Amino acid sequence: AVESVKDLEVLPVLDKDVIRDNYEGFVAATHKGKNIKKATGGSSGVPFRFELDQESNERRQGVMWRGYGNLGAGLGVKSLYLWGANIAPVGAKSALKDKLYHAFYNRKILNSFEMTAYNLGTYVEQINAYKAEAIVSYVNPLVTLADYIIENDITIKSPKSILTGAEPLYEFQREKIERAFRAPVYNTYGCREFMLIGSECKEKNGLHTNIDHLVVELLGDQNKVISEAGVSGDVVVTDLHNYGFPLIRYRNGDRATISSATTCQCGSPFPLLQSIDGRKLDVIKTPD
Ligand SMILES: [Zn+2]
């Protein structure tokens, strides 16, 4: 029986291709045909398909809103998302449904994938017109916008906080975004398979991992668990609640480092990751 996180170590690590090759075997017999089906973007090649049950979906939404809420971007806060992936409701079929869905969440979505060197001004205009309390964004498009704002000496309507995700946030990028937007920038970390895995708190002291919801292990050579701070390893996640499609010790392709800090001024008991060191997503700029 598995009684502690340590006991997980006897179980094999689950890589994406194992799931791909044995997909039906991962769908719990009790949940066949009832799960919500999802896929990762497939930016690195073949899309990765997985499922989750309804309760797991609700839990992860809750975990996300808790993390975002701690940073001033909680449920219902007027927010602007500068995002590339389509944040669409499950089963959305029309633009109208999409629009209503986001309106109920009190948010506006700007597609970062459509951002070019020539339309940065329209993004600034939309941000200033919308007057969001919080901005949630990929890192790279926000840095591009920050450069544009600083170079052109533009006054932006400051949100109360800015959350970044889906890419590593380096300190020089944080400083630049904070200077352009005159608002604090917080790093969050998640992936499609689990949504929010960890997020910074207002202390900016590393990312608190949501261990009431997910087990997050870092593995080194020969899949040995890393317990010392400052050493980078593969992120391996166990979802404690997705009974419809159990992902146990799933290697998501990212790398991270444990923090040497064992407590945080904010009072959160959730352990800290010092940094997310590598992500599958990156940006390649082409001439156009
Ligand atoms: Zn904290």
Coordinates of C-alpha atoms and ligand atoms in Angstrom, one line a residue:
A1 CA 0.0 0.0 0.0
V2 CA 1.1 3.5 -0.7
E3 CA 1.0 5.4 2.6
S4 CA 3.5 8.2 2.0
V5 CA 5.1 10.1 -0.8
K6 CA 8.2 8.0 -0.2
D7 CA 6.3 4.9 -1.1
L8 CA 5.7 6.2 -4.6
E9 CA 9.4 5.7 -5.3
V10 CA 8.8 1.9 -6.0
L11 CA 6.5 2.8 -8.8
P12 CA 7.9 3.3 -12.3
V13 CA 8.0 6.8 -13.9
L14 CA 5.4 7.4 -16.5
D15 CA 6.6 8.9 -19.8
K16 CA 4.3 10.3 -22.4
D17 CA 5.0 7.6 -25.0
V18 CA 3.9 4.9 -22.5
I19 CA 0.5 6.6 -22.2
R20 CA 0.3 7.1 -26.0
D21 CA 1.0 3.4 -26.6
N22 CA -1.5 2.2 -23.9
Y23 CA -4.1 4.9 -24.0
E24 CA -7.2 2.9 -23.4
G25 CA -5.5 1.2 -20.5
F26 CA -5.2 4.5 -18.7
V27 CA -8.9 5.2 -18.8
A28 CA -10.5 3.9 -15.6
A29 CA -13.1 1.3 -16.3
T30 CA -15.6 3.2 -14.1
H31 CA -15.1 6.3 -16.2
K32 CA -15.1 5.1 -19.8
G33 CA -17.0 7.6 -21.9
K34 CA -17.6 9.9 -19.0
N35 CA -14.3 11.8 -18.8
I36 CA -13.5 15.2 -20.2
K37 CA -11.0 14.7 -23.1
K38 CA -8.0 17.1 -23.5
A39 CA -4.9 17.4 -25.5
T40 CA -1.7 19.4 -25.1
G41 CA -0.8 21.8 -27.9
G42 CA 1.5 19.5 -29.8
S43 CA 3.9 22.4 -30.4
S44 CA 6.8 19.8 -30.2
G45 CA 5.2 17.4 -32.6
V46 CA 2.4 15.0 -31.9
P47 CA -0.4 16.3 -29.6
F48 CA -0.5 14.4 -26.3
R49 CA -4.1 13.3 -25.4
F50 CA -5.3 12.6 -21.9
E51 CA -8.6 12.7 -19.9
L52 CA -9.8 13.9 -16.6
D53 CA -13.0 13.2 -14.6
Q54 CA -15.5 15.9 -13.7
E55 CA -14.5 16.2 -10.1
S56 CA -10.9 16.5 -10.9
N57 CA -11.7 19.2 -13.3
E58 CA -13.5 21.2 -10.6
R59 CA -10.7 20.6 -8.1
R60 CA -8.0 21.9 -10.5
Q61 CA -10.1 25.0 -11.2
G62 CA -10.3 25.5 -7.5
V63 CA -6.6 25.1 -7.0
M64 CA -5.9 27.5 -9.8
W65 CA -8.3 30.2 -8.5
R66 CA -6.8 29.8 -5.0
G67 CA -3.3 30.4 -6.4
Y68 CA -4.4 33.3 -8.6
G69 CA -6.6 34.7 -5.8
N70 CA -3.5 35.0 -3.5
L71 CA -2.0 37.2 -6.1
G72 CA -4.9 39.5 -6.8
A73 CA -6.2 37.7 -9.9
G74 CA -8.9 35.5 -8.3
L75 CA -12.2 34.4 -9.7
G76 CA -14.3 37.4 -10.8
V77 CA -11.4 40.0 -10.7
K78 CA -11.4 42.0 -13.9
S79 CA -8.5 40.4 -15.7
L80 CA -6.9 40.6 -19.1
Y81 CA -5.3 37.5 -20.4
L82 CA -2.5 37.9 -23.0
W83 CA -2.4 34.2 -23.9
G84 CA -1.7 32.0 -26.9
A85 CA -3.5 28.8 -26.2
N86 CA -7.2 29.0 -26.6
I87 CA -8.8 29.3 -23.2
A88 CA -12.1 28.0 -24.3
P89 CA -15.0 26.5 -22.3
V90 CA -15.4 22.7 -22.6
G91 CA -17.4 22.0 -25.7
A92 CA -17.6 25.6 -26.9
K93 CA -19.0 25.6 -30.4
S94 CA -19.6 29.3 -31.1
A95 CA -17.8 32.6 -30.8
L96 CA -20.9 33.9 -28.9
K97 CA -20.6 31.1 -26.3
D98 CA -16.9 31.9 -26.0
K99 CA -17.6 35.6 -25.5
L100 CA -20.3 35.0 -22.9
Y101 CA -18.1 32.5 -21.1
H102 CA -15.2 35.0 -20.7
A103 CA -17.7 37.8 -19.8
F104 CA -19.0 35.7 -16.9
Y105 CA -15.4 35.3 -15.7
N106 CA -14.9 39.1 -16.0
R107 CA -12.0 38.7 -18.3
K108 CA -10.8 39.6 -21.8
I109 CA -8.5 37.5 -23.9
L110 CA -5.9 39.0 -26.2
N111 CA -4.2 36.5 -28.5
S112 CA -0.5 36.7 -28.0
F113 CA 0.1 34.5 -31.0
E114 CA -1.2 37.3 -33.2
M115 CA 1.3 39.8 -31.8
T116 CA 3.8 41.2 -34.3
A117 CA 6.3 44.1 -34.4
Y118 CA 3.7 46.1 -36.3
N119 CA 0.6 45.8 -34.0
L120 CA 2.1 46.3 -30.6
G121 CA 0.3 49.7 -30.4
T122 CA -3.1 48.1 -30.7
Y123 CA -2.3 45.8 -27.7
V124 CA -1.3 48.8 -25.6
E125 CA -4.6 50.6 -26.7
Q126 CA -6.7 47.5 -25.7
I127 CA -4.9 47.2 -22.3
N128 CA -5.4 50.9 -21.6
A129 CA -9.1 50.8 -22.7
Y130 CA -9.9 47.7 -20.6
K131 CA -8.4 48.8 -17.4
A132 CA -7.8 45.4 -15.9
E133 CA -7.1 44.9 -12.2
A134 CA -4.9 41.9 -13.1
I135 CA -3.0 40.8 -16.2
V136 CA -2.2 37.2 -16.8
S137 CA 0.3 36.5 -19.6
Y138 CA 3.0 34.4 -21.2
V139 CA 6.4 35.9 -20.4
N140 CA 7.8 36.6 -23.9
P141 CA 4.9 38.7 -25.3
L142 CA 4.8 40.7 -22.1
V143 CA 8.5 41.4 -22.4
T144 CA 8.1 42.5 -26.0
L145 CA 5.3 44.8 -24.9
A146 CA 7.4 46.1 -22.0
D147 CA 10.2 47.0 -24.4
Y148 CA 7.8 48.8 -26.7
I149 CA 6.3 50.7 -23.8
I150 CA 9.6 51.7 -22.4
E151 CA 11.2 52.7 -25.8
N152 CA 8.2 54.8 -26.7
D153 CA 7.7 56.3 -23.3
I154 CA 4.1 55.2 -23.1
T155 CA 2.0 55.5 -20.0
I156 CA 0.2 52.2 -19.4
K157 CA -2.8 51.8 -17.2
S158 CA -1.3 49.8 -14.4
P159 CA -3.0 46.7 -13.1
K160 CA -2.7 45.8 -9.4
S161 CA -0.7 42.7 -10.3
I162 CA 0.7 40.7 -13.2
L163 CA 0.9 36.9 -13.3
T164 CA 3.0 35.1 -15.8
G165 CA 3.0 31.5 -16.8
A166 CA 3.8 28.8 -19.4
E167 CA 7.4 30.0 -19.7
P168 CA 10.3 30.5 -17.2
L169 CA 10.4 34.1 -15.8
Y170 CA 13.9 35.4 -15.5
E171 CA 14.7 38.2 -13.1
F172 CA 15.7 40.7 -15.8
Q173 CA 12.4 40.0 -17.5
R174 CA 10.5 40.6 -14.2
E175 CA 12.3 43.8 -13.7
K176 CA 11.6 45.1 -17.2
I177 CA 7.9 44.2 -17.0
E178 CA 7.5 45.8 -13.6
R179 CA 9.2 48.9 -14.8
A180 CA 7.0 49.2 -17.9
F181 CA 3.7 48.4 -16.2
R182 CA 4.5 49.8 -12.7
A183 CA 3.0 46.7 -11.1
P184 CA 4.4 43.6 -9.3
V185 CA 5.0 40.5 -11.5
Y186 CA 4.5 37.0 -10.1
N187 CA 5.5 33.7 -11.6
T188 CA 3.2 30.8 -11.8
Y189 CA 3.9 27.3 -13.0
G190 CA 1.5 24.8 -14.5
C191 CA 0.9 22.5 -17.4
R192 CA -2.2 21.4 -19.4
E193 CA -2.2 17.9 -17.7
F194 CA -2.6 19.3 -14.2
M195 CA -3.2 23.1 -14.5
L196 CA -1.6 25.1 -11.7
I197 CA 1.3 23.1 -10.1
G198 CA 2.8 26.0 -8.1
S199 CA 2.8 29.8 -7.8
E200 CA 4.7 32.5 -6.2
C201 CA 3.3 34.4 -3.2
K202 CA 3.7 38.1 -2.7
E203 CA 7.1 37.4 -1.1
K204 CA 8.5 36.3 -4.5
N205 CA 10.4 33.7 -2.7
G206 CA 10.0 30.8 -5.1
L207 CA 6.9 28.8 -6.2
H208 CA 4.7 27.2 -3.5
T209 CA 3.7 23.8 -4.8
N210 CA 0.1 22.7 -4.4
I211 CA 0.8 19.5 -2.5
D212 CA -2.7 19.1 -1.2
H213 CA -3.7 18.4 -4.8
L214 CA -0.6 17.1 -6.5
V215 CA 2.6 15.2 -5.5
V216 CA 5.6 16.9 -7.1
E217 CA 8.8 15.0 -7.2
L218 CA 12.1 16.0 -8.9
L219 CA 14.2 13.2 -10.4
G220 CA 17.9 13.1 -11.3
D221 CA 20.0 10.5 -13.0
Q222 CA 18.5 7.0 -13.0
N223 CA 15.2 8.5 -11.8
K224 CA 16.6 9.0 -8.3
V225 CA 14.6 11.4 -6.2
I226 CA 16.3 14.7 -5.6
S227 CA 15.8 16.0 -2.1
E228 CA 18.6 18.6 -1.8
A229 CA 18.1 22.2 -2.7
G230 CA 19.7 23.8 -5.7
V231 CA 19.9 20.7 -7.9
S232 CA 17.8 20.7 -11.1
G233 CA 15.7 17.6 -11.9
D234 CA 12.9 16.3 -14.1
V235 CA 9.4 17.3 -12.8
V236 CA 7.3 14.2 -12.0
V237 CA 3.8 14.7 -10.9
T238 CA 1.1 12.5 -9.3
D239 CA -2.4 13.8 -9.5
L240 CA -4.2 12.8 -6.3
H241 CA -7.7 13.3 -7.6
N242 CA -8.0 12.4 -11.2
Y243 CA -9.6 8.9 -10.8
G244 CA -10.8 8.9 -14.4
F245 CA -7.4 8.8 -15.9
P246 CA -4.8 8.3 -13.2
L247 CA -1.4 10.0 -13.9
I248 CA 1.0 8.6 -11.3
R249 CA 4.6 9.8 -11.4
Y250 CA 4.1 11.4 -14.7
R251 CA 7.1 13.1 -16.2
N252 CA 5.8 16.3 -17.9
G253 CA 9.0 17.3 -19.6
D254 CA 9.9 20.3 -17.5
R255 CA 12.8 20.7 -15.1
A256 CA 12.8 22.5 -11.7
T257 CA 15.0 23.1 -8.6
I258 CA 14.0 22.8 -4.9
S259 CA 14.4 25.9 -2.8
S260 CA 16.7 26.0 0.2
A261 CA 14.0 28.0 2.0
T262 CA 11.9 25.8 4.2
T263 CA 9.5 28.4 5.4
C264 CA 8.0 31.5 3.9
Q265 CA 7.1 34.9 5.4
C266 CA 3.6 34.6 3.8
G267 CA 2.9 31.7 6.2
S268 CA 2.0 29.1 3.5
P269 CA 3.0 25.6 4.5
F270 CA 3.4 24.6 0.9
P271 CA 7.0 23.7 0.0
L272 CA 8.9 26.0 -2.4
L273 CA 10.5 25.4 -5.7
Q274 CA 13.3 27.8 -6.3
S275 CA 12.9 27.9 -10.0
I276 CA 11.5 26.3 -13.1
D277 CA 14.5 25.7 -15.3
G278 CA 13.3 24.4 -18.6
R279 CA 10.0 24.4 -20.4
K280 CA 9.0 22.8 -23.6
L281 CA 7.5 26.1 -24.8
D282 CA 9.8 28.6 -26.3
V283 CA 9.5 31.4 -28.9
I284 CA 11.2 31.6 -32.3
K285 CA 11.1 34.9 -34.0
T286 CA 10.9 34.9 -37.8
P287 CA 11.5 37.9 -40.0
D288 CA 7.8 38.6 -40.4
Ligands
ZN1 ZN 5.1 32.4 0.5

